[in-house]
């Protein structure tokens, strides 16, 4: 499980060092091969272990290439997908166009989301968390069947 928010830095070449606690598992699970693409809903990137990305590809492959909305989704996600292999030091290179899309410069946040990471510019991440906390309802959880029985 990929979890937690980790403040990390991009080096001058656009590489990020995956936290040590994830490196061995990623090397074992996917031979250190990750796939990075854009998030269509937020100004961040999504970084998947290869096996998790292959599940997304199957879903994308099942979409119609003649339906304009489905084709757009395929084009955007697959067109931006880039292989990012962990090097011996546990770093992976994030391609320039992807870094530019998410506004990634030096300080970034690597945020575990169970089956993938999100990569955020630090400032955007802080704003997103603030917005999310304000948007969470104080009551009314029962309006969502999946949240009705959710408790911490």
XYZ file of N, CA and C in Angstrom:
456
model
N 0.829 -1.187 0.000
C 0.000 0.000 0.000
C 0.870 1.246 0.000
N 0.558 2.134 -0.894
C 1.278 3.400 -0.976
C 0.476 4.428 -0.190
N 1.072 4.914 0.893
C 0.346 5.855 1.748
C 1.308 6.891 2.319
N 0.719 7.979 2.771
C 1.495 9.038 3.395
C 1.840 10.143 2.417
N 2.123 11.313 2.974
C 2.549 12.473 2.188
C 4.007 12.745 2.534
N 4.846 12.814 1.519
C 6.283 12.932 1.705
C 6.801 14.165 0.975
N 7.425 15.064 1.709
C 8.043 16.249 1.113
C 9.389 15.821 0.540
N 9.555 16.014 -0.751
C 10.803 15.655 -1.411
C 11.192 16.767 -2.367
N 12.385 16.667 -2.908
C 12.876 17.674 -3.851
C 13.220 17.030 -5.175
N 12.953 17.759 -6.233
C 13.429 17.356 -7.553
C 14.855 17.852 -7.684
N 15.728 17.059 -8.284
C 17.079 17.545 -8.528
C 17.094 18.368 -9.814
N 18.234 18.888 -10.183
C 18.342 19.773 -11.340
C 17.995 19.080 -12.658
N 18.028 17.745 -12.684
C 17.691 16.994 -13.894
C 16.222 16.564 -13.936
N 15.467 16.880 -12.886
C 14.060 16.503 -12.839
C 13.820 15.131 -12.249
N 14.774 14.649 -11.471
C 14.619 13.346 -10.826
C 14.114 13.533 -9.405
N 13.300 12.568 -8.962
C 12.866 12.558 -7.578
C 13.324 11.253 -6.957
N 13.670 11.318 -5.702
C 14.084 10.128 -4.956
C 12.868 9.567 -4.240
N 12.505 8.357 -4.610
C 11.398 7.674 -3.941
C 11.848 7.378 -2.504
N 11.012 7.656 -1.504
C 11.400 7.353 -0.121
C 11.844 5.895 0.031
N 12.844 5.692 0.838
C 13.466 4.386 1.028
C 12.451 3.307 1.362
N 11.463 3.625 2.174
C 10.502 2.613 2.615
C 9.708 1.982 1.483
N 9.661 2.642 0.292
C 8.915 2.103 -0.848
C 9.806 1.426 -1.889
N 11.083 1.701 -1.857
C 11.969 1.261 -2.942
C 12.002 -0.244 -3.129
N 12.246 -0.991 -2.060
C 12.349 -2.445 -2.197
C 11.054 -3.052 -2.718
N 9.931 -2.588 -2.189
C 8.639 -3.121 -2.637
C 8.407 -2.815 -4.113
N 8.767 -1.612 -4.550
C 8.583 -1.255 -5.958
C 9.517 -2.060 -6.859
N 10.716 -2.299 -6.397
C 11.635 -3.117 -7.197
C 11.133 -4.551 -7.289
N 10.586 -5.049 -6.195
C 10.073 -6.418 -6.181
C 8.788 -6.541 -6.987
N 7.876 -5.588 -6.798
C 6.558 -5.659 -7.421
C 6.603 -5.395 -8.925
N 7.401 -4.421 -9.342
C 7.357 -4.018 -10.756
C 8.743 -3.794 -11.341
N 9.745 -4.415 -10.750
C 11.138 -4.253 -11.217
C 11.544 -2.786 -11.288
N 10.944 -1.961 -10.437
C 11.287 -0.545 -10.392
C 10.768 0.256 -11.569
N 9.829 -0.302 -12.334
C 9.272 0.409 -13.483
C 7.948 1.041 -13.096
N 7.894 2.368 -13.197
C 6.708 3.145 -12.872
C 6.225 3.849 -14.132
N 4.944 4.166 -14.161
C 4.365 4.913 -15.270
C 3.792 6.208 -14.696
N 4.166 7.314 -15.314
C 3.694 8.627 -14.877
C 2.813 9.221 -15.969
N 1.689 9.788 -15.553
C 0.803 10.482 -16.482
C 0.152 11.647 -15.748
N -0.623 12.433 -16.479
C -1.281 13.574 -15.843
C -2.560 13.131 -15.152
N -2.974 13.900 -14.185
C -4.264 13.716 -13.537
C -5.244 14.605 -14.296
N -6.355 14.040 -14.740
C -7.302 14.823 -15.535
C -8.185 15.720 -14.682
N -8.149 15.549 -13.362
C -9.020 16.326 -12.482
C -8.292 17.345 -11.614
N -6.987 17.176 -11.456
C -6.213 18.038 -10.561
C -4.878 18.402 -11.208
N -4.275 19.501 -10.764
C -2.977 19.906 -11.330
C -1.817 19.137 -10.705
N -1.856 17.826 -10.887
C -0.806 16.974 -10.342
C -0.536 15.844 -11.334
N 0.434 15.016 -11.005
C 0.759 13.846 -11.814
C 0.404 12.592 -11.033
N 0.195 11.506 -11.763
C -0.078 10.204 -11.171
C 1.075 9.282 -11.518
N 1.605 8.601 -10.515
C 2.762 7.728 -10.688
C 2.359 6.323 -10.232
N 2.242 5.408 -11.204
C 1.751 4.058 -10.954
C 2.873 3.030 -11.036
N 2.892 2.039 -10.147
C 3.704 0.852 -10.409
C 3.168 0.210 -11.691
N 4.037 -0.422 -12.470
C 3.642 -0.942 -13.777
C 2.396 -1.821 -13.725
N 2.314 -2.744 -12.785
C 1.158 -3.651 -12.727
C -0.150 -2.889 -12.524
N -0.125 -1.854 -11.719
C -1.329 -1.035 -11.506
C -1.684 -0.262 -12.766
N -0.680 0.248 -13.454
C -0.929 0.981 -14.704
C -1.515 0.055 -15.757
N -1.058 -1.182 -15.807
C -1.582 -2.118 -16.799
C -3.079 -2.353 -16.604
N -3.563 -2.286 -15.374
C -5.007 -2.379 -15.128
C -5.729 -1.171 -15.728
N -5.135 -0.009 -15.611
C -5.714 1.207 -16.208
C -5.724 1.078 -17.732
N -4.634 0.572 -18.288
C -4.572 0.404 -19.747
C -5.674 -0.530 -20.256
N -5.964 -1.583 -19.520
C -7.042 -2.498 -19.934
C -8.377 -1.767 -19.953
N -8.608 -0.924 -18.946
C -9.845 -0.142 -18.920
C -9.891 0.841 -20.098
N -8.755 1.462 -20.385
C -8.699 2.401 -21.512
C -8.888 1.681 -22.842
N -8.338 0.493 -22.944
C -8.459 -0.283 -24.175
C -9.913 -0.687 -24.428
N -10.667 -0.873 -23.370
C -12.068 -1.272 -23.495
C -12.961 -0.114 -23.951
N -12.446 1.110 -23.883
C -13.236 2.263 -24.322
C -13.278 2.314 -25.843
N -14.270 3.004 -26.350
C -14.438 3.133 -27.796
C -13.522 4.212 -28.366
N -12.870 3.889 -29.460
C -12.044 4.903 -30.128
C -12.884 5.771 -31.056
N -14.170 5.474 -31.180
C -15.045 6.297 -32.018
C -15.930 7.234 -31.206
N -16.042 6.997 -29.905
C -16.788 7.902 -29.035
C -15.846 9.057 -28.678
N -16.207 10.300 -29.020
C -15.278 11.420 -28.815
C -14.802 11.603 -27.376
N -15.669 11.433 -26.394
C -15.271 11.619 -24.995
C -14.304 10.515 -24.572
N -14.627 9.284 -24.927
C -13.771 8.157 -24.565
C -12.422 8.255 -25.268
N -12.448 8.676 -26.511
C -11.206 8.829 -27.270
C -10.331 9.923 -26.662
N -10.946 11.015 -26.221
C -10.180 12.095 -25.578
C -9.474 11.589 -24.326
N -10.201 10.816 -23.530
C -9.607 10.277 -22.313
C -8.422 9.371 -22.647
N -8.586 8.503 -23.631
C -7.485 7.648 -24.070
C -6.292 8.496 -24.513
N -6.568 9.487 -25.331
C -5.505 10.323 -25.881
C -4.732 11.054 -24.794
N -5.481 11.617 -23.844
C -4.828 12.404 -22.793
C -4.009 11.518 -21.858
N -4.603 10.440 -21.381
C -3.887 9.599 -20.412
C -2.757 8.806 -21.046
N -3.031 8.177 -22.182
C -1.989 7.385 -22.842
C -0.941 8.267 -23.508
N -1.385 9.384 -24.046
C -0.447 10.290 -24.715
C 0.559 10.915 -23.769
N 0.188 11.037 -22.506
C 1.103 11.603 -21.521
C 1.846 10.545 -20.710
N 1.469 9.271 -20.871
C 2.084 8.204 -20.079
C 3.567 8.059 -20.438
N 4.394 8.052 -19.417
C 5.846 7.935 -19.612
C 6.408 6.923 -18.625
N 7.307 6.073 -19.114
C 7.987 5.128 -18.237
C 9.033 5.857 -17.417
N 9.057 5.561 -16.135
C 10.006 6.165 -15.206
C 10.627 5.030 -14.400
N 11.839 4.677 -14.710
C 12.493 3.547 -14.062
C 13.341 4.012 -12.893
N 13.227 3.291 -11.768
C 14.066 3.597 -10.612
C 15.513 3.273 -10.950
N 16.411 4.221 -10.654
C 17.832 3.951 -10.843
C 18.392 3.305 -9.576
N 19.688 3.050 -9.557
C 20.317 2.366 -8.415
C 20.161 3.141 -7.108
N 19.996 4.466 -7.181
C 19.824 5.292 -5.983
C 18.352 5.494 -5.606
N 17.439 4.827 -6.313
C 16.020 4.950 -6.000
C 15.381 6.204 -6.555
N 16.009 6.774 -7.582
C 15.467 7.993 -8.211
C 14.776 7.624 -9.516
N 13.802 8.449 -9.901
C 13.205 8.299 -11.231
C 13.076 9.683 -11.856
N 13.285 9.717 -13.151
C 13.236 10.950 -13.924
C 11.805 11.210 -14.367
N 11.295 12.383 -14.037
C 9.963 12.797 -14.477
C 10.173 13.688 -15.709
N 9.639 13.289 -16.866
C 9.865 14.057 -18.088
C 9.413 15.521 -17.973
N 10.143 16.381 -18.663
C 9.880 17.818 -18.624
C 8.442 18.218 -18.899
N 7.812 17.713 -19.976
C 6.420 18.116 -20.229
C 5.468 17.761 -19.087
N 5.709 16.646 -18.427
C 4.866 16.290 -17.288
C 5.127 17.219 -16.102
N 6.404 17.503 -15.841
C 6.723 18.442 -14.747
C 6.092 19.800 -15.019
N 6.142 20.227 -16.269
C 5.562 21.523 -16.629
C 4.048 21.510 -16.426
N 3.380 20.444 -16.823
C 1.927 20.348 -16.675
C 1.502 20.535 -15.213
N 2.244 19.910 -14.294
C 1.879 19.968 -12.878
C 2.558 21.111 -12.133
N 3.374 21.906 -12.839
C 4.060 23.019 -12.188
C 5.097 22.562 -11.178
N 5.713 21.413 -11.425
C 6.713 20.882 -10.493
C 8.054 21.546 -10.728
N 8.605 22.108 -9.673
C 9.920 22.723 -9.764
C 10.853 22.042 -8.782
N 11.064 22.600 -7.627
C 12.013 22.029 -6.667
C 11.301 21.246 -5.554
N 10.467 21.943 -4.799
C 9.777 21.316 -3.666
C 8.478 20.670 -4.140
N 8.386 19.355 -3.925
C 7.179 18.651 -4.325
C 6.712 17.736 -3.203
N 5.494 17.264 -3.347
C 4.916 16.306 -2.417
C 4.615 15.024 -3.182
N 5.058 13.919 -2.613
C 4.764 12.581 -3.120
C 3.711 12.016 -2.179
N 2.505 11.806 -2.695
C 1.369 11.456 -1.843
C 0.850 10.075 -2.214
N 0.946 9.139 -1.277
C 0.450 7.790 -1.520
C -1.061 7.757 -1.583
N -1.576 7.042 -2.580
C -3.013 6.881 -2.766
C -3.356 5.402 -2.963
N -2.801 4.561 -2.113
C -2.993 3.115 -2.079
C -2.316 2.406 -3.246
N -2.800 2.612 -4.479
C -2.237 1.901 -5.629
C -1.363 2.778 -6.513
N -1.212 4.021 -6.143
C -0.426 4.973 -6.945
C 0.029 6.113 -6.048
N 0.929 6.925 -6.600
C 1.323 8.176 -5.949
C 0.755 9.337 -6.742
N 0.471 10.430 -6.057
C 0.236 11.713 -6.703
C 1.494 12.544 -6.488
N 1.878 13.307 -7.499
C 3.007 14.234 -7.404
C 2.455 15.645 -7.518
N 2.666 16.444 -6.481
C 2.137 17.801 -6.404
C 3.258 18.803 -6.189
N 3.110 19.968 -6.747
C 3.911 21.115 -6.329
C 3.543 21.364 -4.869
N 4.528 21.628 -4.031
C 4.291 21.782 -2.594
C 3.221 22.827 -2.290
N 3.284 23.979 -2.919
C 2.321 25.045 -2.650
C 0.916 24.631 -3.076
N 0.802 24.014 -4.250
C -0.513 23.550 -4.711
C -1.071 22.474 -3.780
N -0.201 21.607 -3.283
C -0.643 20.557 -2.357
C -1.222 21.177 -1.089
N -0.519 22.146 -0.519
C -1.009 22.776 0.706
C -2.372 23.423 0.470
N -2.539 24.062 -0.690
C -3.829 24.683 -1.015
C -4.906 23.617 -1.217
N -4.564 22.535 -1.884
C -5.538 21.457 -2.126
C -6.026 20.859 -0.808
N -5.111 20.607 0.108
C -5.502 20.048 1.411
C -6.404 21.026 2.156
N -6.060 22.294 2.126
C -6.892 23.307 2.774
C -8.294 23.322 2.154
N -8.349 23.309 0.815
C -9.648 23.290 0.119
C -10.439 22.025 0.452
N -9.758 20.875 0.468
C -10.443 19.611 0.765
C -11.023 19.615 2.178
N -10.266 20.106 3.145
C -10.765 20.136 4.517
C -11.979 21.047 4.646
N -11.956 22.177 3.950
C -13.104 23.082 3.984
C -14.325 22.489 3.290
N -14.099 21.692 2.239
C -15.201 21.139 1.454
C -15.829 19.898 2.080
N -15.118 19.241 2.988
C -15.707 18.061 3.625
C -16.907 18.486 4.459
N -18.008 17.769 4.314
C -19.189 18.138 5.103
C -18.993 17.782 6.572
N -19.563 18.572 7.433
C -19.530 18.295 8.870
C -20.574 17.231 9.221
N -21.628 17.197 8.406
C -22.715 16.238 8.596
C -23.164 15.771 7.218
N -24.127 14.869 7.200
C -24.703 14.440 5.929
C -23.947 13.315 5.246
N -23.092 12.623 5.989
C -22.335 11.516 5.405
C -23.269 10.420 4.904
N -24.472 10.353 5.471
C -25.397 9.300 5.081
C -25.903 9.468 3.651
N -25.672 10.623 3.030
C -26.109 10.823 1.647
C -25.307 9.971 0.672
N -24.163 9.480 1.088
C -23.356 8.580 0.265
C -23.406 7.191 0.874
N -23.889 6.235 0.100
C -24.007 4.874 0.610
C -22.663 4.340 1.084
N -21.572 4.648 0.360
C -20.257 4.143 0.739
C -19.729 4.815 2.005
N -20.170 6.039 2.276
C -19.689 6.741 3.475
C -20.595 6.543 4.689
N -21.771 6.008 4.473
C -22.761 5.874 5.547
C -22.188 5.148 6.755
N -21.431 4.095 6.536
C -20.888 3.312 7.639
C -19.408 3.585 7.874
N -18.879 4.602 7.231
C -17.461 4.912 7.388
C -17.212 5.568 8.732
N -16.244 5.068 9.446
C -15.898 5.642 10.746
C -14.388 5.550 10.920
N -13.859 6.476 11.682
C -12.422 6.466 11.999
C -12.225 6.068 13.444
